[in-house]
mmCIF file of C-alpha atoms in Angstrom:
data_model
loop_
_atom_site.group_PDB
_atom_site.id
_atom_site.type_symbol
_atom_site.label_atom_id
_atom_site.label_comp_id
_atom_site.label_asym_id
_atom_site.label_seq_id
_atom_site.Cartn_x
_atom_site.Cartn_y
_atom_site.Cartn_z
ATOM 1 C CA MET A 239 52.296 -7.087 -46.409
ATOM 2 C CA PRO A 240 55.666 -5.550 -45.519
ATOM 3 C CA LEU A 241 55.787 -2.219 -43.742
ATOM 4 C CA THR A 242 57.649 0.599 -45.459
ATOM 5 C CA SER A 243 57.264 3.416 -42.930
ATOM 6 C CA ARG A 244 56.531 4.172 -39.315
ATOM 7 C CA ALA A 245 53.134 5.646 -40.287
ATOM 8 C CA GLU A 246 52.000 2.260 -41.595
ATOM 9 C CA LEU A 247 53.180 0.586 -38.388
ATOM 10 C CA GLU A 248 51.331 3.090 -36.233
ATOM 11 C CA ALA A 249 48.163 2.646 -38.330
ATOM 12 C CA GLU A 250 48.287 -1.125 -37.769
ATOM 13 C CA LEU A 251 48.845 -0.629 -34.046
ATOM 14 C CA ARG A 252 45.900 1.813 -33.795
ATOM 15 C CA ALA A 253 43.603 -0.803 -35.361
ATOM 16 C CA VAL A 254 44.821 -3.342 -32.810
ATOM 17 C CA ALA A 255 44.257 -0.751 -30.040
ATOM 18 C CA LEU A 256 40.589 -0.440 -31.065
ATOM 19 C CA ARG A 257 40.205 -4.212 -30.813
ATOM 20 C CA LEU A 258 41.800 -4.191 -27.356
ATOM 21 C CA ILE A 259 39.400 -1.452 -26.200
ATOM 22 C CA ALA A 260 36.439 -3.419 -27.567
ATOM 23 C CA ARG A 261 37.613 -6.511 -25.651
ATOM 24 C CA GLN A 262 37.852 -4.492 -22.422
ATOM 25 C CA LEU A 263 34.358 -3.061 -22.935
ATOM 26 C CA ALA A 264 32.977 -6.568 -23.520
ATOM 27 C CA ARG A 265 34.674 -7.749 -20.341
ATOM 28 C CA ALA A 266 33.235 -4.790 -18.398
ATOM 29 C CA ALA A 267 29.735 -5.413 -19.805
ATOM 30 C CA PHE A 268 29.900 -9.055 -18.737
ATOM 31 C CA THR A 269 30.953 -8.019 -15.236
ATOM 32 C CA GLY A 270 28.108 -5.486 -15.221
ATOM 33 C CA ILE A 271 25.630 -8.231 -16.108
ATOM 34 C CA ALA A 272 26.906 -10.274 -13.180
ATOM 35 C CA GLY A 273 26.556 -7.293 -10.813
ATOM 36 C CA GLY A 274 23.120 -6.436 -12.163
ATOM 37 C CA ALA A 275 21.898 -10.010 -11.729
ATOM 38 C CA ILE A 276 23.133 -10.133 -8.132
ATOM 39 C CA ALA A 277 21.631 -6.724 -7.311
ATOM 40 C CA LEU A 278 18.330 -7.638 -8.973
ATOM 41 C CA GLY A 279 18.062 -10.859 -6.986
ATOM 42 C CA LEU A 280 18.824 -9.080 -3.718
ATOM 43 C CA SER A 281 16.310 -6.339 -4.575
ATOM 44 C CA VAL A 282 13.601 -8.928 -5.177
ATOM 45 C CA VAL A 283 14.320 -10.539 -1.816
ATOM 46 C CA PHE A 284 14.642 -7.400 0.308
ATOM 47 C CA LEU A 285 12.211 -5.084 -1.516
ATOM 48 C CA ASP A 286 9.415 -7.505 -2.362
ATOM 49 C CA LEU A 287 9.527 -10.979 -0.778
ATOM 50 C CA LEU A 288 10.403 -10.024 2.789
ATOM 51 C CA PRO A 289 8.168 -6.898 2.924
ATOM 52 C CA ARG A 290 5.336 -8.915 1.353
ATOM 53 C CA LEU A 291 5.636 -11.656 3.984
ATOM 54 C CA LEU A 292 6.292 -9.454 7.017
ATOM 55 C CA PHE A 293 4.384 -6.235 6.359
ATOM 56 C CA ALA A 294 1.980 -7.077 3.468
ATOM 57 C CA THR A 295 3.595 -4.410 1.273
ATOM 58 C CA THR A 296 6.151 -4.166 -1.509
ATOM 59 C CA GLY A 297 8.811 -1.749 -2.636
ATOM 60 C CA GLY A 298 7.430 -1.645 -6.161
ATOM 61 C CA ILE A 299 8.713 -2.781 -9.535
ATOM 62 C CA GLY A 300 10.458 0.533 -10.146
ATOM 63 C CA SER A 301 12.649 0.299 -7.072
ATOM 64 C CA ILE A 302 13.582 -3.310 -7.892
ATOM 65 C CA ALA A 303 14.517 -2.401 -11.464
ATOM 66 C CA LEU A 304 16.497 0.569 -10.163
ATOM 67 C CA GLY A 305 18.455 -1.751 -7.871
ATOM 68 C CA GLY A 306 19.323 -4.024 -10.819
ATOM 69 C CA ALA A 307 20.467 -1.040 -12.907
ATOM 70 C CA ALA A 308 22.611 0.199 -10.025
ATOM 71 C CA GLY A 309 24.246 -3.237 -9.751
ATOM 72 C CA PHE A 310 25.019 -3.223 -13.488
ATOM 73 C CA LEU A 311 26.662 0.193 -13.255
ATOM 74 C CA LEU A 312 28.673 -0.860 -10.223
ATOM 75 C CA GLY A 313 29.923 -3.957 -12.045
ATOM 76 C CA VAL A 314 30.984 -1.944 -15.086
ATOM 77 C CA GLY A 315 32.641 0.660 -12.897
ATOM 78 C CA TYR A 316 34.513 -1.996 -10.938
ATOM 79 C CA GLU A 317 35.917 -3.477 -14.134
ATOM 80 C CA LEU A 318 36.949 -0.095 -15.580
ATOM 81 C CA ARG A 319 38.134 1.497 -12.346
ATOM 82 C CA ARG A 320 41.855 1.262 -13.266
ATOM 83 C CA TYR A 321 41.643 0.900 -17.024
ATOM 84 C CA ARG A 322 43.425 3.456 -19.230
ATOM 85 C CA LEU A 323 43.249 3.765 -22.994
ATOM 86 C CA PRO A 324 46.288 1.968 -24.435
ATOM 87 C CA GLY A 325 48.906 3.928 -26.342
ATOM 88 C CA LEU A 326 50.967 2.623 -29.263
ATOM 89 C CA GLN A 327 53.752 1.436 -26.960
ATOM 90 C CA GLU A 328 51.261 -0.504 -24.769
ATOM 91 C CA VAL A 329 49.695 -2.080 -27.868
ATOM 92 C CA ALA A 330 53.117 -3.167 -29.111
ATOM 93 C CA LEU A 331 53.945 -4.752 -25.760
ATOM 94 C CA ALA A 332 50.535 -6.495 -25.686
ATOM 95 C CA LEU A 333 51.213 -7.982 -29.141
ATOM 96 C CA GLU A 334 54.666 -9.105 -28.156
ATOM 97 C CA ALA A 335 53.190 -10.875 -25.120
ATOM 98 C CA ARG A 336 51.307 -13.181 -27.499
ATOM 99 C CA LEU A 337 54.509 -14.434 -29.141
ATOM 100 C CA PRO A 338 56.296 -17.455 -27.698
ATOM 101 C CA HIS A 339 59.684 -15.830 -28.442
ATOM 102 C CA ASP A 340 59.655 -12.108 -28.974
ATOM 103 C CA THR A 341 62.639 -9.940 -29.785
ATOM 104 C CA GLY A 342 61.138 -6.602 -28.802
ATOM 105 C CA ALA A 343 61.251 -5.368 -32.391
ATOM 106 C CA LEU A 344 57.743 -3.862 -32.295
ATOM 107 C CA ALA A 345 58.426 -1.669 -29.286
ATOM 108 C CA ALA A 346 61.906 -0.782 -30.557
ATOM 109 C CA ALA A 347 60.622 0.238 -33.994
ATOM 110 C CA LEU A 348 58.502 2.929 -32.361
ATOM 111 C CA ARG A 349 61.539 4.427 -30.590
ATOM 112 C CA VAL A 350 64.205 4.312 -33.303
ATOM 113 C CA VAL A 351 64.334 7.283 -35.675
ATOM 114 C CA GLU A 352 63.804 6.621 -39.360
ATOM 115 C CA GLY A 353 67.287 7.875 -40.401
ATOM 116 C CA ASN A 354 69.065 5.295 -38.270
ATOM 117 C CA VAL A 355 71.068 2.627 -40.083
ATOM 118 C CA PHE A 356 69.272 -0.148 -38.201
ATOM 119 C CA TYR A 357 65.776 1.226 -38.870
ATOM 120 C CA ARG A 358 65.020 -0.749 -42.081
ATOM 121 C CA PRO A 359 66.007 -4.185 -40.724
ATOM 122 C CA LEU A 360 64.225 -3.397 -37.445
ATOM 123 C CA LEU A 361 61.058 -2.347 -39.291
ATOM 124 C CA ALA A 362 61.088 -5.553 -41.327
ATOM 125 C CA ARG A 363 61.476 -7.599 -38.146
ATOM 126 C CA ALA A 364 58.649 -5.627 -36.509
ATOM 127 C CA ALA A 365 56.381 -6.306 -39.493
ATOM 128 C CA GLU A 366 57.089 -10.026 -39.186
ATOM 129 C CA GLU A 367 56.361 -10.056 -35.462
ATOM 130 C CA LEU A 368 53.196 -8.012 -35.978
ATOM 131 C CA LYS A 369 51.975 -10.562 -38.511
ATOM 132 C CA GLN A 370 52.709 -13.439 -36.119
ATOM 133 C CA ALA A 371 51.083 -11.675 -33.140
ATOM 134 C CA VAL A 372 47.875 -10.939 -35.046
ATOM 135 C CA ARG A 373 47.621 -14.608 -36.039
ATOM 136 C CA SER A 374 48.349 -15.814 -32.494
ATOM 137 C CA PRO A 375 45.412 -16.541 -30.160
ATOM 138 C CA ALA A 376 44.449 -13.653 -27.897
ATOM 139 C CA PRO A 377 44.277 -14.085 -24.126
ATOM 140 C CA VAL A 378 41.065 -15.518 -22.702
ATOM 141 C CA LEU A 379 38.431 -12.780 -22.628
ATOM 142 C CA ILE A 380 36.100 -14.341 -20.004
ATOM 143 C CA PRO A 381 36.966 -17.360 -17.822
ATOM 144 C CA THR A 382 34.877 -20.460 -18.385
ATOM 145 C CA ARG A 383 33.492 -20.507 -14.852
ATOM 146 C CA ARG A 384 32.154 -16.977 -15.185
ATOM 147 C CA LEU A 385 30.888 -17.741 -18.680
ATOM 148 C CA VAL A 386 28.702 -20.506 -17.210
ATOM 149 C CA ALA A 387 27.752 -19.026 -13.831
ATOM 150 C CA VAL A 388 26.791 -15.495 -14.887
ATOM 151 C CA PRO A 389 24.092 -16.486 -17.455
ATOM 152 C CA LEU A 390 22.556 -18.897 -14.929
ATOM 153 C CA LEU A 391 22.539 -16.160 -12.295
ATOM 154 C CA ALA A 392 21.006 -13.690 -14.730
ATOM 155 C CA LEU A 393 18.336 -16.237 -15.701
ATOM 156 C CA ALA A 394 17.390 -16.885 -12.069
ATOM 157 C CA SER A 395 17.167 -13.159 -11.303
ATOM 158 C CA GLY A 396 15.091 -12.579 -14.429
ATOM 159 C CA VAL A 397 12.635 -15.305 -13.429
ATOM 160 C CA LEU A 398 12.267 -13.797 -9.944
ATOM 161 C CA PHE A 399 11.707 -10.352 -11.394
ATOM 162 C CA ALA A 400 9.109 -11.694 -13.829
ATOM 163 C CA ALA A 401 7.313 -13.357 -10.912
ATOM 164 C CA VAL A 402 7.256 -10.036 -9.063
ATOM 165 C CA VAL A 403 5.875 -8.254 -12.135
ATOM 166 C CA SER A 404 3.093 -10.803 -12.597
ATOM 167 C CA ALA A 405 2.234 -11.057 -8.875
ATOM 168 C CA GLU A 406 -0.687 -9.120 -7.471
ATOM 169 C CA ARG A 407 -0.060 -6.269 -5.101
ATOM 170 C CA PRO A 408 -0.361 -7.463 -1.478
ATOM 171 C CA VAL A 409 -3.551 -6.527 0.384
ATOM 172 C CA ASP A 410 -3.429 -5.442 4.005
ATOM 173 C CA GLY A 411 -4.779 -8.134 6.311
ATOM 174 C CA GLY A 412 -6.628 -5.553 8.393
ATOM 175 C CA ALA A 413 -8.408 -4.291 5.313
ATOM 176 C CA VAL A 414 -9.362 -7.832 4.304
ATOM 177 C CA ALA A 415 -10.648 -8.575 7.791
ATOM 178 C CA GLY A 416 -12.608 -5.339 7.772
ATOM 179 C CA THR A 417 -14.123 -6.202 4.397
ATOM 180 C CA GLU A 418 -15.086 -9.684 5.568
ATOM 181 C CA ALA A 419 -16.561 -8.300 8.768
ATOM 182 C CA GLN A 420 -18.504 -5.754 6.754
ATOM 183 C CA GLY A 421 -19.832 -8.450 4.434
ATOM 184 C CA LYS A 422 -20.843 -10.527 7.431
ATOM 185 C CA SER A 423 -22.556 -7.547 9.010
ATOM 186 C CA ASP A 424 -24.489 -6.813 5.822
ATOM 187 C CA SER A 425 -25.495 -10.436 5.307
ATOM 188 C CA TRP A 426 -26.415 -11.202 8.923
ATOM 189 C CA SER A 427 -27.503 -7.754 10.073
ATOM 190 C CA SER A 428 -30.851 -9.153 11.220
ATOM 191 C CA VAL A 429 -29.228 -11.972 13.212
ATOM 192 C CA ASP A 430 -25.753 -10.945 14.319
ATOM 193 C CA VAL A 431 -26.730 -8.067 16.559
ATOM 194 C CA GLY A 432 -23.235 -7.900 18.003
ATOM 195 C CA GLY A 433 -21.625 -6.969 14.669
ATOM 196 C CA SER A 434 -21.028 -3.584 13.143
ATOM 197 C CA ARG A 435 -23.757 -1.417 11.662
ATOM 198 C CA ALA A 436 -25.382 -2.688 8.492
ATOM 199 C CA ALA A 437 -25.680 -0.627 5.326
ATOM 200 C CA SER A 438 -29.202 0.480 6.194
ATOM 201 C CA ASP A 439 -28.045 1.503 9.677
ATOM 202 C CA ARG A 440 -25.203 3.549 8.231
ATOM 203 C CA ASP A 441 -27.563 5.280 5.833
ATOM 204 C CA ALA A 442 -29.930 6.055 8.676
ATOM 205 C CA TYR A 443 -27.063 7.388 10.772
ATOM 206 C CA ARG A 444 -25.919 9.692 7.972
ATOM 207 C CA LYS A 445 -29.504 10.856 7.482
ATOM 208 C CA ALA A 446 -29.767 11.557 11.201
ATOM 209 C CA LEU A 447 -26.610 13.653 11.054
ATOM 210 C CA GLY A 448 -28.093 15.670 8.202
ATOM 211 C CA MET A 449 -31.244 16.238 10.217
ATOM 212 C CA LYS A 450 -29.215 17.455 13.182
ATOM 213 C CA GLU A 451 -27.285 19.894 11.009
ATOM 214 C CA THR A 452 -30.539 21.232 9.552
ATOM 215 C CA ALA A 453 -32.032 21.551 13.024
ATOM 216 C CA THR A 454 -28.961 23.454 14.193
ATOM 217 C CA GLN A 455 -29.291 25.890 11.305
ATOM 218 C CA LEU A 456 -32.994 26.408 12.063
ATOM 219 C CA LYS A 457 -32.178 27.149 15.710
ATOM 220 C CA ARG A 458 -29.489 29.615 14.616
ATOM 221 C CA THR A 459 -31.908 31.384 12.275
ATOM 222 C CA ALA A 460 -34.545 31.603 15.021
ATOM 223 C CA ALA A 461 -31.965 33.175 17.344
ATOM 224 C CA VAL A 462 -31.060 35.762 14.709
ATOM 225 C CA LEU A 463 -34.740 36.627 14.155
ATOM 226 C CA ARG A 464 -35.229 37.159 17.894
ATOM 227 C CA ASP A 465 -32.090 39.287 18.193
ATOM 228 C CA THR A 466 -33.134 42.924 18.298
ATOM 229 C CA ALA A 467 -29.622 44.110 17.468
ATOM 230 C CA ALA A 468 -29.483 42.109 14.219
ATOM 231 C CA THR A 469 -29.799 44.023 10.956
ATOM 232 C CA ASP A 470 -32.230 43.216 8.153
ATOM 233 C CA GLU A 471 -29.351 41.974 6.028
ATOM 234 C CA GLN A 472 -28.298 39.490 8.721
ATOM 235 C CA ARG A 473 -31.884 38.250 9.148
ATOM 236 C CA ASN A 474 -32.343 37.788 5.396
ATOM 237 C CA ARG A 475 -29.020 35.959 5.102
ATOM 238 C CA SER A 476 -29.961 33.685 7.988
ATOM 239 C CA LEU A 477 -33.309 32.884 6.356
ATOM 240 C CA THR A 478 -31.502 32.008 3.119
ATOM 241 C CA ASP A 479 -29.175 29.681 5.034
ATOM 242 C CA ALA A 480 -32.162 27.974 6.690
ATOM 243 C CA ARG A 481 -33.895 27.541 3.330
ATOM 244 C CA ASN A 482 -30.756 26.024 1.791
ATOM 245 C CA ALA A 483 -30.349 23.721 4.789
ATOM 246 C CA LEU A 484 -33.893 22.413 4.333
ATOM 247 C CA LYS A 485 -33.238 21.837 0.630
ATOM 248 C CA ASP A 486 -29.866 20.131 1.098
ATOM 249 C CA GLY A 487 -31.024 18.003 4.001
ATOM 250 C CA GLY A 488 -33.694 16.304 1.877
ATOM 251 C CA GLU A 489 -35.972 16.041 4.923
ATOM 252 C CA SER A 490 -38.522 18.763 5.599
ATOM 253 C CA ALA A 491 -39.503 19.546 9.128
ATOM 254 C CA PRO A 492 -43.140 18.820 10.022
ATOM 255 C CA GLY A 493 -45.126 21.852 8.914
ATOM 256 C CA LEU A 494 -42.026 23.589 7.632
ATOM 257 C CA ALA A 495 -40.902 23.220 4.027
ATOM 258 C CA PRO A 496 -38.320 25.317 2.149
ATOM 259 C CA GLY A 497 -41.131 27.144 0.392
ATOM 260 C CA ASP A 498 -42.758 28.104 3.709
ATOM 261 C CA LEU A 499 -39.916 30.455 4.600
ATOM 262 C CA PRO A 500 -40.274 34.020 3.289
ATOM 263 C CA ASP A 501 -37.660 35.576 1.048
ATOM 264 C CA ALA A 502 -37.179 38.473 3.471
ATOM 265 C CA ALA A 503 -37.514 38.693 7.221
ATOM 266 C CA PRO A 504 -40.785 40.254 8.463
ATOM 267 C CA LEU A 505 -40.475 43.844 9.541
ATOM 268 C CA ASP A 506 -42.865 43.376 12.478
ATOM 269 C CA ALA A 507 -41.264 42.046 15.656
ATOM 270 C CA ALA A 508 -44.317 39.903 16.470
ATOM 271 C CA ALA A 509 -44.203 38.301 13.002
ATOM 272 C CA ARG A 510 -40.491 37.624 13.431
ATOM 273 C CA ALA A 511 -41.117 36.026 16.828
ATOM 274 C CA GLU A 512 -43.874 33.837 15.359
ATOM 275 C CA LEU A 513 -41.550 32.740 12.532
ATOM 276 C CA ALA A 514 -38.793 32.031 15.085
ATOM 277 C CA ASP A 515 -41.164 29.848 17.134
ATOM 278 C CA LYS A 516 -42.064 27.980 13.966
ATOM 279 C CA LEU A 517 -38.373 27.396 13.229
ATOM 280 C CA ASP A 518 -37.758 26.188 16.787
ATOM 281 C CA ALA A 519 -40.642 23.748 16.512
ATOM 282 C CA GLY A 520 -39.296 22.423 13.190
ATOM 283 C CA ALA A 521 -35.818 22.048 14.674
ATOM 284 C CA ALA A 522 -37.183 20.126 17.668
ATOM 285 C CA ALA A 523 -39.155 17.828 15.362
ATOM 286 C CA LEU A 524 -36.084 17.139 13.232
ATOM 287 C CA ARG A 525 -33.983 16.358 16.301
ATOM 288 C CA GLY A 526 -36.641 13.924 17.501
ATOM 289 C CA LYS A 527 -36.682 12.120 14.157
ATOM 290 C CA ALA A 528 -32.881 12.028 14.141
ATOM 291 C CA SER A 529 -32.809 10.489 17.624
ATOM 292 C CA ALA A 530 -35.355 7.869 16.544
ATOM 293 C CA LEU A 531 -33.184 6.914 13.569
ATOM 294 C CA GLU A 532 -30.031 6.679 15.674
ATOM 295 C CA ASN A 533 -31.726 4.497 18.289
ATOM 296 C CA GLY A 534 -33.075 2.167 15.613
ATOM 297 C CA LYS A 535 -36.742 2.949 16.145
ATOM 298 C CA PRO A 536 -38.352 3.425 12.731
ATOM 299 C CA ALA A 537 -41.757 4.935 12.377
ATOM 300 C CA GLY A 538 -44.598 2.604 13.279
ATOM 301 C CA SER A 539 -42.579 0.324 15.518
ATOM 302 C CA GLU A 540 -44.390 1.395 18.699
ATOM 303 C CA ASP A 541 -47.961 0.689 19.766
ATOM 304 C CA SER A 542 -50.262 3.475 18.666
ATOM 305 C CA GLY A 543 -52.923 2.538 21.241
ATOM 306 C CA LYS A 544 -55.667 2.221 18.642
ATOM 307 C CA ASP A 545 -57.959 -0.768 18.209
ATOM 308 C CA GLY A 546 -56.928 -3.476 15.792
ATOM 309 C CA THR A 547 -58.216 -6.792 14.487
ATOM 310 C CA PHE A 548 -57.109 -10.183 15.787
ATOM 311 C CA ASP A 549 -56.211 -12.826 13.245
ATOM 312 C CA THR A 550 -58.482 -15.740 14.155
ATOM 313 C CA SER A 551 -57.087 -17.963 11.389
ATOM 314 C CA VAL A 552 -54.045 -18.807 13.524
ATOM 315 C CA LYS A 553 -54.532 -22.058 15.352
ATOM 316 C CA ARG A 554 -54.051 -22.188 19.060
ATOM 317 C CA GLU A 555 -51.695 -25.135 18.667
ATOM 318 C CA ASP A 556 -49.275 -22.933 16.686
ATOM 319 C CA LEU A 557 -48.699 -20.700 19.662
ATOM 320 C CA VAL A 558 -45.891 -21.439 22.108
ATOM 321 C CA ALA A 559 -47.234 -23.211 25.174
ATOM 322 C CA MET A 560 -46.423 -21.128 28.246
ATOM 323 C CA PRO A 561 -46.501 -22.756 31.682
ATOM 324 C CA VAL A 562 -48.968 -21.503 34.239
ATOM 325 C CA ILE A 563 -47.101 -19.613 36.964
ATOM 326 C CA ARG A 564 -48.666 -19.779 40.377
ATOM 327 C CA SER A 565 -47.092 -17.397 42.812
ATOM 328 C CA ALA A 566 -47.220 -18.443 46.433
ATOM 329 C CA ALA A 567 -45.373 -16.530 49.073
ATOM 330 C CA ALA A 568 -43.408 -19.094 51.006
ATOM 331 C CA ARG A 569 -42.688 -18.356 54.609
ATOM 332 C CA SER A 570 -39.099 -18.253 55.735
ATOM 333 C CA SER A 571 -39.584 -21.242 58.037
ATOM 334 C CA GLU A 572 -40.836 -23.335 55.101
ATOM 335 C CA ALA A 573 -38.179 -22.238 52.598
ATOM 336 C CA ILE A 574 -35.770 -25.085 53.432
ATOM 337 C CA ALA A 575 -38.145 -27.552 55.020
ATOM 338 C CA ALA A 576 -40.128 -27.911 51.801
ATOM 339 C CA GLN A 577 -37.044 -28.996 49.827
ATOM 340 C CA THR A 578 -35.700 -32.512 49.331
ATOM 341 C CA PRO A 579 -32.957 -33.814 51.648
ATOM 342 C CA ARG A 580 -30.307 -33.364 49.005
ATOM 343 C CA ARG A 581 -31.333 -29.764 48.347
ATOM 344 C CA ARG A 582 -31.340 -29.041 52.096
ATOM 345 C CA ALA A 583 -27.825 -30.462 52.410
ATOM 346 C CA MET A 584 -26.649 -28.399 49.434
ATOM 347 C CA ALA A 585 -28.191 -25.243 50.950
ATOM 348 C CA GLU A 586 -26.498 -25.924 54.266
ATOM 349 C CA ARG A 587 -23.128 -26.362 52.546
ATOM 350 C CA ALA A 588 -23.653 -23.132 50.664
ATOM 351 C CA ILE A 589 -24.507 -21.229 53.860
ATOM 352 C CA LYS A 590 -21.472 -22.699 55.589
ATOM 353 C CA ALA A 591 -19.168 -21.734 52.707
ATOM 354 C CA LEU A 592 -20.626 -18.211 52.671
ATOM 355 C CA ASN A 593 -19.973 -17.816 56.383
ATOM 356 C CA GLU A 594 -16.387 -18.984 55.952
ATOM 357 C CA LEU A 595 -15.821 -16.483 53.173
ATOM 358 C CA GLN A 596 -17.240 -13.665 55.232
ATOM 359 C CA GLU A 597 -15.017 -14.536 58.207
ATOM 360 C CA ARG A 598 -11.817 -14.330 56.159
#
C-alpha cells in the first residue's frame, strides 16, 4: 500500500516502534529469568543446604523465594539499564539496518518538508523500503546458547527449590539427644540410676516445691498472727492467703485442712497464738513430707518396727548362699608368715616400692 502523506508514514513507524519495545521487554524478561534462576540456586545453597548441614537450621522458604525474586529484578534492570524508548527517527534507522542496500529514504522522508519538490518521490521510495524492511528477518532476539542454557538453569533451580519446600524442617541435635535421653530415663528409670529424673520423680519434685511454698505461706501467716503491731485487716488477709495456699497446693497439712482455718483472726491473743502454733506445726509437717519426696523416700519405705509375719513358703534353697565369715585377729608377726611364698615375695616387693616412693 503506497504512502500518500507523512502522517501515514509516522503511523506505520509507531506500530513498528511498539514491536521493537515488545522485543526489548521479552529480551529483558529472559535475562531476568536467568538472573532469578541463578539467585534462587545460590539462595538454596547458602540459606538452606549449608545452614542445614552446619547449624541444623534453615533460612526459610520465604527468604529463598525473596532471593530468587531479587535476582529476577536485577536481571531485568541490567537489561534495561541503558534502554530508551525509540523515536520515529530511531525506528526508521532500525528498519534501514535490516535492508541489504538502503538508501536512507525512510530517515530522509521524516526530515524533508511536504512542500519540497523531492518529497513525493522520496515518500514513494520510503514506502518501498518500509515494505522491504518489514518483510526482512529481524535481528536475533535471544542467542541460541542462552536459549538452551537458561531453561536448563531455571529447571535445576526449580527442582532444588521444590526439594527445599518438601523437606522437613531440621531438628536441633541437642534437642534430639535430650529427647532420647529422656525416653531412656523414663524407660529404664528403675535400672539406670545414673540417668536423669524419671517422670514420676519430676512429678514428685514439683509436688515437693508446692508443699514448700504452702509451708512458707503458713509460716508467714503464723508470724503475722503473732505480731502485736499487725492490724485485724492484715491478719484476716494473711489467713485468706494461707487458706488459698492449702487449696492450691492440693496437699493438706496433717491436722490442718483449708476448712480448719477461721474466716477471721481470733480477737484473743492466746487464741491467735494457739492458731499460729498450729500453722507452724502444719508447715513443719509439709516441709518434712517435701524433703521425703525430694530424697526419694516414699511413705512406707522404712521399717516401722512392728511385728510381721515370715513367709515360710519360700524354700531355703532359693535364698542366696552366703559364706560363713570367721573373724580371727591375726597377730602382726603372723601376717606375712602365714602367706604362701609367692604372696610373701609380692608383699616384700610392694613394701620396697613404697619405701622408694617415700624417699623421692
